[in-house]
CSV table of C-alpha atoms in Angstrom, one decimal:
chain,number,residue,atom,x,y,z
Q,1,MET,CA,109.5,78.3,91.0
Q,2,ARG,CA,109.9,76.8,94.5
Q,3,ILE,CA,108.5,80.0,96.0
Q,4,LEU,CA,105.6,80.0,93.6
Q,5,GLY,CA,104.8,76.4,94.8
Q,6,GLN,CA,104.9,77.6,98.4
Q,7,LEU,CA,102.6,80.5,97.7
Q,8,GLU,CA,100.2,78.0,95.9
Q,9,SER,CA,100.4,75.6,98.8
Q,10,ALA,CA,99.5,78.4,101.2
Q,11,GLY,CA,96.5,79.3,99.1
Q,12,LEU,CA,97.8,82.7,98.3
Q,13,VAL,CA,97.9,82.1,94.5
Q,14,ARG,CA,96.4,79.6,92.1
Q,15,ARG,CA,97.5,78.6,88.6
Q,16,ASP,CA,95.2,79.5,85.7
Q,17,GLY,CA,96.8,77.8,82.7
Q,18,ASP,CA,100.2,79.5,82.3
Q,19,ASP,CA,99.2,82.4,84.5
Q,20,VAL,CA,99.4,82.7,88.2
Q,21,VAL,CA,96.5,84.5,89.9
Q,22,ALA,CA,96.6,86.0,93.4
Q,23,VAL,CA,93.8,84.7,95.6
Q,24,ASP,CA,94.3,86.9,98.6
Q,25,GLU,CA,93.0,90.5,97.9
Q,26,ARG,CA,95.6,91.9,100.3
Q,27,LEU,CA,98.4,90.1,98.4
Q,28,LEU,CA,97.0,91.3,95.1
Q,29,ALA,CA,96.9,94.9,96.3
Q,30,LEU,CA,100.6,94.6,97.5
Q,31,LEU,CA,101.6,93.1,94.2
Q,32,LYS,CA,99.9,96.0,92.3
Q,33,GLN,CA,101.4,98.6,94.6
Q,34,ASP,CA,104.9,97.1,94.0
Q,35,ALA,CA,104.4,96.8,90.3
Q,36,GLY,CA,105.2,100.4,89.8
Q,37,HIS,CA,108.3,100.2,92.0
Q,38,ARG,CA,111.5,100.3,90.1
Q,39,PRO,CA,114.7,99.1,91.8
Q,40,ARG,CA,116.8,102.1,92.8
Q,41,THR,CA,120.2,102.6,91.3
Q,42,GLY,CA,123.1,104.9,92.0
Q,43,PRO,CA,123.2,106.7,95.3
Q,44,GLU,CA,119.4,106.3,95.8
Q,45,LYS,CA,119.9,102.5,96.3
Q,46,PHE,CA,121.3,103.5,99.7
Q,47,LEU,CA,118.1,105.4,100.7
Q,48,ARG,CA,114.9,104.0,102.2
Q,49,ARG,CA,111.7,104.9,100.4
Q,50,ASP,CA,111.2,107.8,102.8
Q,51,GLY,CA,114.6,109.3,101.7
Q,52,THR,CA,116.5,108.5,104.9
Q,53,ILE,CA,119.9,106.8,104.6
Q,54,ASP,CA,119.5,103.0,104.9
Q,55,ARG,CA,123.2,102.4,105.1
Q,56,TYR,CA,126.5,104.1,104.2
Q,57,PRO,CA,128.3,102.3,101.4
Q,58,THR,CA,131.6,100.8,102.3
Q,59,ASN,CA,132.9,101.3,98.7
Q,60,HIS,CA,134.6,104.7,98.6
Q,61,GLY,CA,133.2,105.8,95.2
Q,62,GLU,CA,129.7,104.9,96.2
Q,63,ARG,CA,130.0,106.7,99.5
Q,64,VAL,CA,131.2,109.8,97.7
Q,65,ALA,CA,128.4,109.6,95.2
Q,66,LEU,CA,125.8,109.2,98.1
Q,67,LEU,CA,127.3,112.2,100.0
Q,68,ARG,CA,127.3,114.4,96.8
Q,69,PHE,CA,123.7,113.4,96.1
Q,70,ILE,CA,122.7,114.4,99.7
Q,71,ALA,CA,124.7,117.6,99.7
Q,72,GLY,CA,123.2,118.6,96.3
Q,73,ARG,CA,119.7,118.4,97.8
Q,74,ALA,CA,120.6,120.0,101.1
Q,75,VAL,CA,122.9,122.9,100.1
Q,76,ALA,CA,122.7,125.2,97.1
Q,77,PRO,CA,126.0,125.8,95.3
Q,78,ALA,CA,126.6,129.4,96.6
Q,79,GLU,CA,125.0,128.9,100.0
Q,80,ARG,CA,126.8,129.3,103.3
Q,81,LEU,CA,125.1,127.7,106.2
Q,82,ALA,CA,125.6,127.9,110.0
Q,83,GLU,CA,125.9,124.5,111.7
Q,84,GLY,CA,122.4,124.5,113.1
Q,85,GLU,CA,120.9,125.4,109.7
Q,86,LEU,CA,122.9,122.6,108.0
Q,87,ASN,CA,121.8,120.2,110.7
Q,88,GLU,CA,118.1,121.0,109.9
Q,89,ARG,CA,118.7,120.3,106.2
Q,90,LEU,CA,120.6,117.1,106.9
Q,91,ALA,CA,118.1,115.7,109.4
Q,92,PRO,CA,115.7,114.3,106.8
Q,93,PHE,CA,118.5,112.1,105.5
Q,94,ASP,CA,120.1,110.9,108.8
Q,95,PRO,CA,119.0,111.8,112.4
Q,96,ASP,CA,122.7,111.6,113.3
Q,97,THR,CA,123.5,114.9,111.7
Q,98,ALA,CA,126.9,115.1,113.3
Q,99,ARG,CA,128.0,111.9,111.6
Q,100,LEU,CA,126.6,113.0,108.2
Q,101,ARG,CA,128.1,116.5,108.5
Q,102,ARG,CA,131.5,115.0,109.4
Q,103,TYR,CA,131.4,112.6,106.4
Q,104,LEU,CA,130.5,115.5,104.1
Q,105,VAL,CA,133.6,117.5,105.4
Q,106,ASP,CA,135.9,114.5,105.6
Q,107,PHE,CA,135.2,113.5,102.0
Q,108,GLY,CA,135.6,117.1,100.8
Q,109,ILE,CA,132.0,117.5,99.7
Q,110,LEU,CA,131.5,120.5,102.0
Q,111,GLU,CA,134.0,122.5,103.9
Q,112,ARG,CA,134.0,124.8,106.9
Q,113,THR,CA,134.5,128.4,105.9
Q,114,ALA,CA,137.6,130.3,107.1
Q,115,SER,CA,135.7,131.6,110.1
Q,116,GLY,CA,134.8,128.0,111.1
Q,117,SER,CA,131.2,129.1,111.7
Q,118,GLU,CA,129.6,128.1,108.4
Q,119,TYR,CA,129.6,125.3,105.8
Q,120,ALA,CA,129.7,125.6,102.1
Q,121,TRP,CA,130.7,123.7,98.9
Q,122,PRO,CA,134.4,124.1,98.2
Q,123,ASP,CA,135.1,126.5,95.3
Q,124,ASN,CA,136.2,123.7,93.0
Q,125,ALA,CA,133.3,121.4,93.7
Q,126,ARG,CA,130.1,123.4,93.8
Q,127,GLY,CA,127.0,121.5,93.0
């Protein structure tokens, strides 16, 4: 309620009985816009609204879940991708595609093929 008092003191809201009414039209528009926003859960809580990675979780399980989430959107189960093509698909999630690609391999989400020239899901972990 302290914040509400500050908003009221600033003239941004006013009390109308038990209700609080936004006075500033810009604030009202922001509140309406945010009303449909639901807090993200699971791996998506580590993504910005534009889909880029906000931060990599320090918790192992959460990091694996985030990496699986991203790989599932970037690479189809039976696909084999050259490094450049994989980088193009990972770029919308993290501009540092080398870091993201390395995490995907280090955590066993994707693997390099026997030739070393392509990336794919491991046979036991597709999709």
